[in-house]
Amino acid sequence: MNIDLTDTTSSKIFGALLDARRRSGSPAMGAVLTLVIVTDEQGHYDALKAATSASREHPSRILVVVARPGRGASRLDAEVRTSGETGPGEVVLLRLHGELSDHPDSVVLPLLLPDAPVVVWWPGTAPEDPAHHPLGMMAQRRITDSASCQSPISELAKRRSGYSGGDTDLSWTRLTPWRTLLAGALDHPAAPITGAKVAAEAESPSAELLALWLGSRLGVEVERATTDGPGITGVHLWSDGGGVDIERGDGRVAQIKVPGSPERSVALPRRPLSELLAEELRRLDADDVYGEVLGLVSPADGSVGAGA
Amino acid sequence: MTASEALFTNGASPGGLSSTNPLRDVRDRRLPRVAGPCGLVIFGVTGDLSRKKLMPAIYDLANRGLLPPGFALVGFARRDWEDQDFAQVVHDAVKQHARTPFRDEVWKQLSEGIRFVSGEFGDKQAFETLRETIRDLDEKRGTQGNHAFYLSVPPKFFPDVVRQLKETGLADGPEHAWRRVVIEKPFGHDLASAQELQRIVGEVFDPSSVFRIDHYLGKETVQNILALRFANEMFEPIWNRGYVDHVQITMAEDVGIGGRAGYYDGIGAARDVIQNHLLQLLALTAMEEPVSFDARDLRLEKLKVLNATHAGKDISRSTARGQYVRGWQGGELVPGYLEEEGIPADSITDTYAAVQLEIETRRWAGVPWYLRTGKRLGRRVTEIAVVFHRAPHLPFSRNQVEELGQNALVMRIQPDEGMTVRFGSKVPGTSMEVRDVTMDFAYGESFTESSPEAYERLILDVLLGDPPLFPRHEEVEASWRILDPIEEHWESHGKPDTYPAGTWGPRSSDEMLARNGHVWRRP
């Protein structure tokens, strides 16, 4: 069911949500969190699609905040969509016109689920210091996406300087399958790693983070090589015994070679936004490992620090 | 480590993973547990279970990136197939039954490791071929000698298969490699046969290498029983005879016996379901808090409570059994049990069984535990209902609380996994009137398409060597000790009562509860 409310207030929106829930005959709420998406007119469709898909795994109330600053009068328009077509949970699309666009917290606060965690997601441009953004302050977890910004690498440096526990970035989430595969390759005792190389397309914040992670964990220098992509195309770990070699040229299937085993192929597809978001919502506490790796990003231009 | 941490991380270093891996960090919880290099050999790949559950589960695991590169799947059956014929069977099964979307790249990864060995279970030559196949896989796929043998075959073939595994040296891998065996229920049909089975398997495999699959224990909601009880403060204090009036554990199926006549007749509902699934649910619901969530500590507590459990003294009064007759079920006329194909006309097999059990512990003394299961019942449902005493004093007049029943906490295992709490609430209006209402929690994971299927979890645990979710033979034997006297009594005393298909069982079952002043919940 869709309800359009123009020139409205949060309490009217709340009323509409309650009303819709009563009408559908299921007053109980199964939602486990409130997801606030801060975006613009161009970005809200894709973001909402990913969020609705993720809400199948994490039933949530989704609040989409679209700021429309301008010289016009302050006004709040809302579109309430309740369970049914959109999947479990509720979706409220909020359009903040004029001066109101500077005060999104005043609109969002009354609409948060009681006592449930809050996650804020900036699918595009993110504030310099998410934890101190008016919306970020309400949240346990703040999700950004450096890769979707104008210059991803310098964006990473901003993430570092504005980092607080609970921040996370989708360029880190994208690495999980790579990191899983690499950790699996080193599960069985082998000769110590003496060097490493990460090959990826230019301007890949994920590759930067992967190189930093490997460098700090293995205590070696990590080379960076630029390829045509897509994404990360290969990781090589050298050791006296031969080392680990993973190549992924097509963004789907990787070839992996470890000492003592023949070359094998393993599925390593690039994941859609919905899966990344679902992974993010699985844990709501601070990701310390991400924090540590991010701390190694060099503040000036975001490139890999020497010997890191 | 607190109990809840232990519960969710499943104890320390599962699968004996190298603790020196510099890329691993306990705080890095994004990295899932991935099985090390290994292969799975399935005996009896032509069966329903293999096609509908095992093969799709293996694909789903691969799709989620939880299988190692080079994972090998070997089929063993009495068919004249080549590797590619078997791969085609797996492909079709995966396409039809897998939970996650079909991806060519995942299939490619999986299909490279698929092999087939044709032969009889008694045929030594075939097992030699199997050994060669495995050696070849170790070389070409890098499985490093780690293999699990999944016996998806009727128990009468177990001795043959296990003996052949031993004689061809398949039961023992090279140094530093593991060999594990997975067996499916039924684990025998009484205590003696369960012990015999244990003797056969135990001669060849170490107890820690034997994994008995009870797929119920792999279900998210069953594991959630532990979280509910031991991670919360509000339930455990009332989880005892002081507050609990009785407990009802139900597993109802709406289907008949289908094509399982050969297996089912002579076994019956009690042996098929109560002995394993329901008694495991009872154990998890009734056990004391384990000191940790290690496999060993969990098992200890389950075993303690199972050993304290027994049927009432007068078995004819504390049990009921039934057999369905022709009837209308959900708008369809279905045949009775005796009319099913392959069932002898004088069969006294129970298709419905209800038992009242007592648990002799301080916590549960005097609280009846009612377990029931049956085929062709009203609908498919599995649930545990903990029913509480009425409030000792009600400051309301009798007609104000006429509609008020007993509080209940219901854990729904399937379908629609979740939890319901029933309690009294005032009916809106000017007069004071209290009536039962329910509050519902639908298990978050349950509406996701990506909630893992029980078999995925269990197969992964086998490959990781992580045993908490698998019953040990001591538990199996304890369960038979509970059930054997009942089965013996039934064998020598008359025959099952009848109930029309599509209803909730025979009258005798309702009478059994009525003797204690209780009624079955309509699930």
mmCIF file of C-alpha atoms in Angstrom, chain B residues 246-437:
data_model
loop_
_atom_site.group_PDB
_atom_site.id
_atom_site.type_symbol
_atom_site.label_atom_id
_atom_site.label_comp_id
_atom_site.label_asym_id
_atom_site.label_seq_id
_atom_site.Cartn_x
_atom_site.Cartn_y
_atom_site.Cartn_z
ATOM 1 C CA HIS B 246 3.361 -29.063 31.196
ATOM 2 C CA VAL B 247 5.196 -29.088 27.870
ATOM 3 C CA GLN B 248 3.891 -30.211 24.491
ATOM 4 C CA ILE B 249 6.247 -31.086 21.666
ATOM 5 C CA THR B 250 4.558 -31.675 18.340
ATOM 6 C CA MET B 251 5.828 -32.722 14.986
ATOM 7 C CA ALA B 252 2.920 -33.135 12.592
ATOM 8 C CA GLU B 253 3.087 -33.994 8.927
ATOM 9 C CA ASP B 254 0.257 -33.630 6.457
ATOM 10 C CA VAL B 255 1.692 -36.152 4.016
ATOM 11 C CA GLY B 256 1.196 -39.916 4.128
ATOM 12 C CA ILE B 257 3.995 -42.409 3.862
ATOM 13 C CA GLY B 258 4.396 -41.795 0.137
ATOM 14 C CA GLY B 259 6.886 -44.185 -1.407
ATOM 15 C CA ARG B 260 8.450 -45.181 1.900
ATOM 16 C CA ALA B 261 6.173 -48.173 2.583
ATOM 17 C CA GLY B 262 9.072 -50.594 2.626
ATOM 18 C CA TYR B 263 10.914 -48.600 5.248
ATOM 19 C CA TYR B 264 8.001 -47.268 7.252
ATOM 20 C CA ASP B 265 5.914 -50.366 7.884
ATOM 21 C CA GLY B 266 7.094 -52.052 11.039
ATOM 22 C CA ILE B 267 8.992 -48.931 12.110
ATOM 23 C CA GLY B 268 6.178 -46.485 12.755
ATOM 24 C CA ALA B 269 5.911 -42.918 13.926
ATOM 25 C CA ALA B 270 7.469 -43.329 17.356
ATOM 26 C CA ARG B 271 10.689 -44.912 16.094
ATOM 27 C CA ASP B 272 10.802 -42.687 13.028
ATOM 28 C CA VAL B 273 10.375 -39.355 14.789
ATOM 29 C CA ILE B 274 10.082 -39.490 18.584
ATOM 30 C CA GLN B 275 13.275 -41.445 19.162
ATOM 31 C CA ASN B 276 15.438 -38.881 17.413
ATOM 32 C CA HIS B 277 13.878 -35.500 16.624
ATOM 33 C CA LEU B 278 11.422 -35.135 19.468
ATOM 34 C CA LEU B 279 13.694 -36.479 22.173
ATOM 35 C CA GLN B 280 16.452 -34.168 20.969
ATOM 36 C CA LEU B 281 14.037 -31.242 21.183
ATOM 37 C CA LEU B 282 13.042 -32.402 24.647
ATOM 38 C CA ALA B 283 16.675 -32.598 25.690
ATOM 39 C CA LEU B 284 17.438 -29.081 24.464
ATOM 40 C CA THR B 285 14.351 -27.678 26.130
ATOM 41 C CA ALA B 286 14.786 -29.489 29.431
ATOM 42 C CA MET B 287 18.534 -29.655 29.959
ATOM 43 C CA GLU B 288 20.445 -27.707 32.562
ATOM 44 C CA GLU B 289 22.716 -24.917 31.418
ATOM 45 C CA PRO B 290 25.917 -26.394 29.968
ATOM 46 C CA VAL B 291 29.115 -24.922 31.381
ATOM 47 C CA SER B 292 30.148 -24.022 27.840
ATOM 48 C CA PHE B 293 28.879 -24.553 24.343
ATOM 49 C CA ASP B 294 31.586 -27.036 23.516
ATOM 50 C CA ALA B 295 30.344 -30.212 21.909
ATOM 51 C CA ARG B 296 31.378 -32.143 24.987
ATOM 52 C CA ASP B 297 29.632 -29.969 27.559
ATOM 53 C CA LEU B 298 26.453 -29.746 25.526
ATOM 54 C CA ARG B 299 26.350 -33.476 25.058
ATOM 55 C CA LEU B 300 26.907 -34.052 28.739
ATOM 56 C CA GLU B 301 23.841 -32.030 29.653
ATOM 57 C CA LYS B 302 21.664 -33.577 26.972
ATOM 58 C CA LEU B 303 22.722 -37.020 28.078
ATOM 59 C CA LYS B 304 21.976 -36.245 31.723
ATOM 60 C CA VAL B 305 18.453 -35.155 30.995
ATOM 61 C CA LEU B 306 17.790 -38.051 28.604
ATOM 62 C CA ASN B 307 18.968 -40.487 31.240
ATOM 63 C CA ALA B 308 16.493 -38.987 33.690
ATOM 64 C CA THR B 309 13.598 -39.293 31.257
ATOM 65 C CA HIS B 310 11.182 -42.226 31.099
ATOM 66 C CA ALA B 311 7.624 -43.108 30.214
ATOM 67 C CA GLY B 312 4.959 -43.289 32.897
ATOM 68 C CA LYS B 313 4.618 -46.543 34.893
ATOM 69 C CA ASP B 314 1.364 -47.566 33.293
ATOM 70 C CA ILE B 315 2.254 -47.431 29.635
ATOM 71 C CA SER B 316 -1.263 -48.095 28.411
ATOM 72 C CA ARG B 317 -2.402 -44.917 30.176
ATOM 73 C CA SER B 318 0.550 -42.715 29.317
ATOM 74 C CA THR B 319 0.770 -43.419 25.612
ATOM 75 C CA ALA B 320 -1.529 -43.407 22.613
ATOM 76 C CA ARG B 321 -1.040 -44.553 19.061
ATOM 77 C CA GLY B 322 -3.067 -44.375 15.902
ATOM 78 C CA GLN B 323 -3.276 -45.255 12.271
ATOM 79 C CA TYR B 324 -4.928 -42.993 9.696
ATOM 80 C CA VAL B 325 -7.907 -44.154 7.694
ATOM 81 C CA ARG B 326 -9.340 -42.753 4.483
ATOM 82 C CA GLY B 327 -10.473 -39.204 4.921
ATOM 83 C CA TRP B 328 -10.647 -35.684 3.576
ATOM 84 C CA GLN B 329 -7.532 -33.713 4.120
ATOM 85 C CA GLY B 330 -7.282 -30.103 3.066
ATOM 86 C CA GLY B 331 -9.915 -30.574 0.366
ATOM 87 C CA GLU B 332 -8.560 -33.856 -0.936
ATOM 88 C CA LEU B 333 -9.752 -37.416 -0.350
ATOM 89 C CA VAL B 334 -6.714 -39.444 0.679
ATOM 90 C CA PRO B 335 -6.385 -43.197 1.228
ATOM 91 C CA GLY B 336 -5.956 -44.786 4.644
ATOM 92 C CA TYR B 337 -2.689 -46.302 5.796
ATOM 93 C CA LEU B 338 -3.785 -49.876 5.130
ATOM 94 C CA GLU B 339 -4.802 -48.873 1.604
ATOM 95 C CA GLU B 340 -1.369 -47.452 0.785
ATOM 96 C CA GLU B 341 0.670 -49.426 -1.693
ATOM 97 C CA GLY B 342 2.876 -52.060 -0.148
ATOM 98 C CA ILE B 343 1.270 -52.073 3.310
ATOM 99 C CA PRO B 344 -0.034 -55.446 4.574
ATOM 100 C CA ALA B 345 -3.736 -55.377 5.437
ATOM 101 C CA ASP B 346 -3.081 -56.438 9.021
ATOM 102 C CA SER B 347 -0.309 -53.981 9.743
ATOM 103 C CA ILE B 348 -0.313 -52.608 13.284
ATOM 104 C CA THR B 349 2.298 -49.937 12.541
ATOM 105 C CA ASP B 350 1.596 -46.652 14.289
ATOM 106 C CA THR B 351 1.340 -43.616 12.021
ATOM 107 C CA TYR B 352 0.542 -41.490 15.054
ATOM 108 C CA ALA B 353 2.220 -41.720 18.404
ATOM 109 C CA ALA B 354 1.809 -39.685 21.553
ATOM 110 C CA VAL B 355 3.686 -40.324 24.761
ATOM 111 C CA GLN B 356 3.757 -38.764 28.166
ATOM 112 C CA LEU B 357 7.219 -38.638 29.627
ATOM 113 C CA GLU B 358 8.472 -37.759 33.081
ATOM 114 C CA ILE B 359 11.832 -36.180 33.757
ATOM 115 C CA GLU B 360 13.099 -37.073 37.204
ATOM 116 C CA THR B 361 15.103 -34.050 38.157
ATOM 117 C CA ARG B 362 14.546 -31.343 40.723
ATOM 118 C CA ARG B 363 13.721 -28.937 37.922
ATOM 119 C CA TRP B 364 11.080 -31.055 36.223
ATOM 120 C CA ALA B 365 9.651 -33.538 38.751
ATOM 121 C CA GLY B 366 5.907 -33.828 38.248
ATOM 122 C CA VAL B 367 5.773 -31.881 34.989
ATOM 123 C CA PRO B 368 4.375 -34.031 32.175
ATOM 124 C CA TRP B 369 6.151 -33.787 28.830
ATOM 125 C CA TYR B 370 3.788 -34.708 26.011
ATOM 126 C CA LEU B 371 5.372 -35.691 22.728
ATOM 127 C CA ARG B 372 3.274 -36.389 19.661
ATOM 128 C CA THR B 373 3.932 -37.021 16.023
ATOM 129 C CA GLY B 374 1.930 -38.336 13.114
ATOM 130 C CA LYS B 375 1.340 -38.585 9.412
ATOM 131 C CA ARG B 376 -1.730 -37.173 7.670
ATOM 132 C CA LEU B 377 -2.508 -34.734 10.458
ATOM 133 C CA GLY B 378 -4.182 -31.341 10.100
ATOM 134 C CA ARG B 379 -1.164 -29.508 8.820
ATOM 135 C CA ARG B 380 2.606 -29.639 8.719
ATOM 136 C CA VAL B 381 4.002 -28.110 11.871
ATOM 137 C CA THR B 382 6.748 -28.626 14.432
ATOM 138 C CA GLU B 383 6.658 -26.721 17.674
ATOM 139 C CA ILE B 384 7.497 -26.802 21.330
ATOM 140 C CA ALA B 385 4.876 -25.318 23.623
ATOM 141 C CA VAL B 386 5.784 -24.592 27.217
ATOM 142 C CA VAL B 387 2.507 -24.103 29.062
ATOM 143 C CA PHE B 388 2.590 -22.259 32.385
ATOM 144 C CA HIS B 389 0.460 -22.603 35.495
ATOM 145 C CA ARG B 390 -2.509 -20.357 35.961
ATOM 146 C CA ALA B 391 -1.872 -17.392 38.198
ATOM 147 C CA PRO B 392 -2.241 -18.599 41.821
ATOM 148 C CA HIS B 393 -4.685 -15.841 42.620
ATOM 149 C CA LEU B 394 -6.766 -13.708 40.278
ATOM 150 C CA PRO B 395 -8.106 -10.426 41.610
ATOM 151 C CA PHE B 396 -10.888 -10.592 39.078
ATOM 152 C CA SER B 397 -14.302 -12.140 39.263
ATOM 153 C CA ARG B 398 -14.795 -15.440 37.533
ATOM 154 C CA ASN B 399 -16.751 -14.129 34.616
ATOM 155 C CA GLN B 400 -14.124 -11.494 33.959
ATOM 156 C CA VAL B 401 -11.491 -14.125 33.303
ATOM 157 C CA GLU B 402 -13.655 -16.817 31.797
ATOM 158 C CA GLU B 403 -11.845 -16.561 28.486
ATOM 159 C CA LEU B 404 -8.401 -16.545 30.049
ATOM 160 C CA GLY B 405 -6.344 -19.685 29.433
ATOM 161 C CA GLN B 406 -2.850 -20.551 30.543
ATOM 162 C CA ASN B 407 0.156 -18.524 29.529
ATOM 163 C CA ALA B 408 2.271 -20.276 26.965
ATOM 164 C CA LEU B 409 5.549 -19.826 25.199
ATOM 165 C CA VAL B 410 5.650 -21.543 21.840
ATOM 166 C CA MET B 411 8.811 -22.109 19.840
ATOM 167 C CA ARG B 412 7.865 -22.783 16.248
ATOM 168 C CA ILE B 413 10.469 -24.912 14.505
ATOM 169 C CA GLN B 414 8.830 -25.229 11.108
ATOM 170 C CA PRO B 415 7.331 -23.834 8.975
ATOM 171 C CA ASP B 416 7.154 -20.134 9.843
ATOM 172 C CA GLU B 417 10.006 -20.303 12.332
ATOM 173 C CA GLY B 418 9.604 -18.059 15.294
ATOM 174 C CA MET B 419 8.157 -17.690 18.730
ATOM 175 C CA THR B 420 4.745 -16.942 20.134
ATOM 176 C CA VAL B 421 3.911 -15.818 23.633
ATOM 177 C CA ARG B 422 0.332 -16.176 24.792
ATOM 178 C CA PHE B 423 -0.918 -14.119 27.672
ATOM 179 C CA GLY B 424 -4.054 -12.445 28.971
ATOM 180 C CA SER B 425 -5.016 -8.943 27.995
ATOM 181 C CA LYS B 426 -7.948 -6.683 28.701
ATOM 182 C CA VAL B 427 -10.570 -6.612 25.988
ATOM 183 C CA PRO B 428 -11.171 -2.998 24.906
ATOM 184 C CA GLY B 429 -14.399 -1.650 26.319
ATOM 185 C CA THR B 430 -15.803 -0.363 29.531
ATOM 186 C CA SER B 431 -16.116 -3.669 31.355
ATOM 187 C CA MET B 432 -13.156 -5.572 32.746
ATOM 188 C CA GLU B 433 -12.759 -8.663 30.686
ATOM 189 C CA VAL B 434 -9.523 -10.567 30.171
ATOM 190 C CA ARG B 435 -8.871 -12.749 27.200
ATOM 191 C CA ASP B 436 -5.895 -14.616 25.670
ATOM 192 C CA VAL B 437 -3.866 -12.779 23.069
#
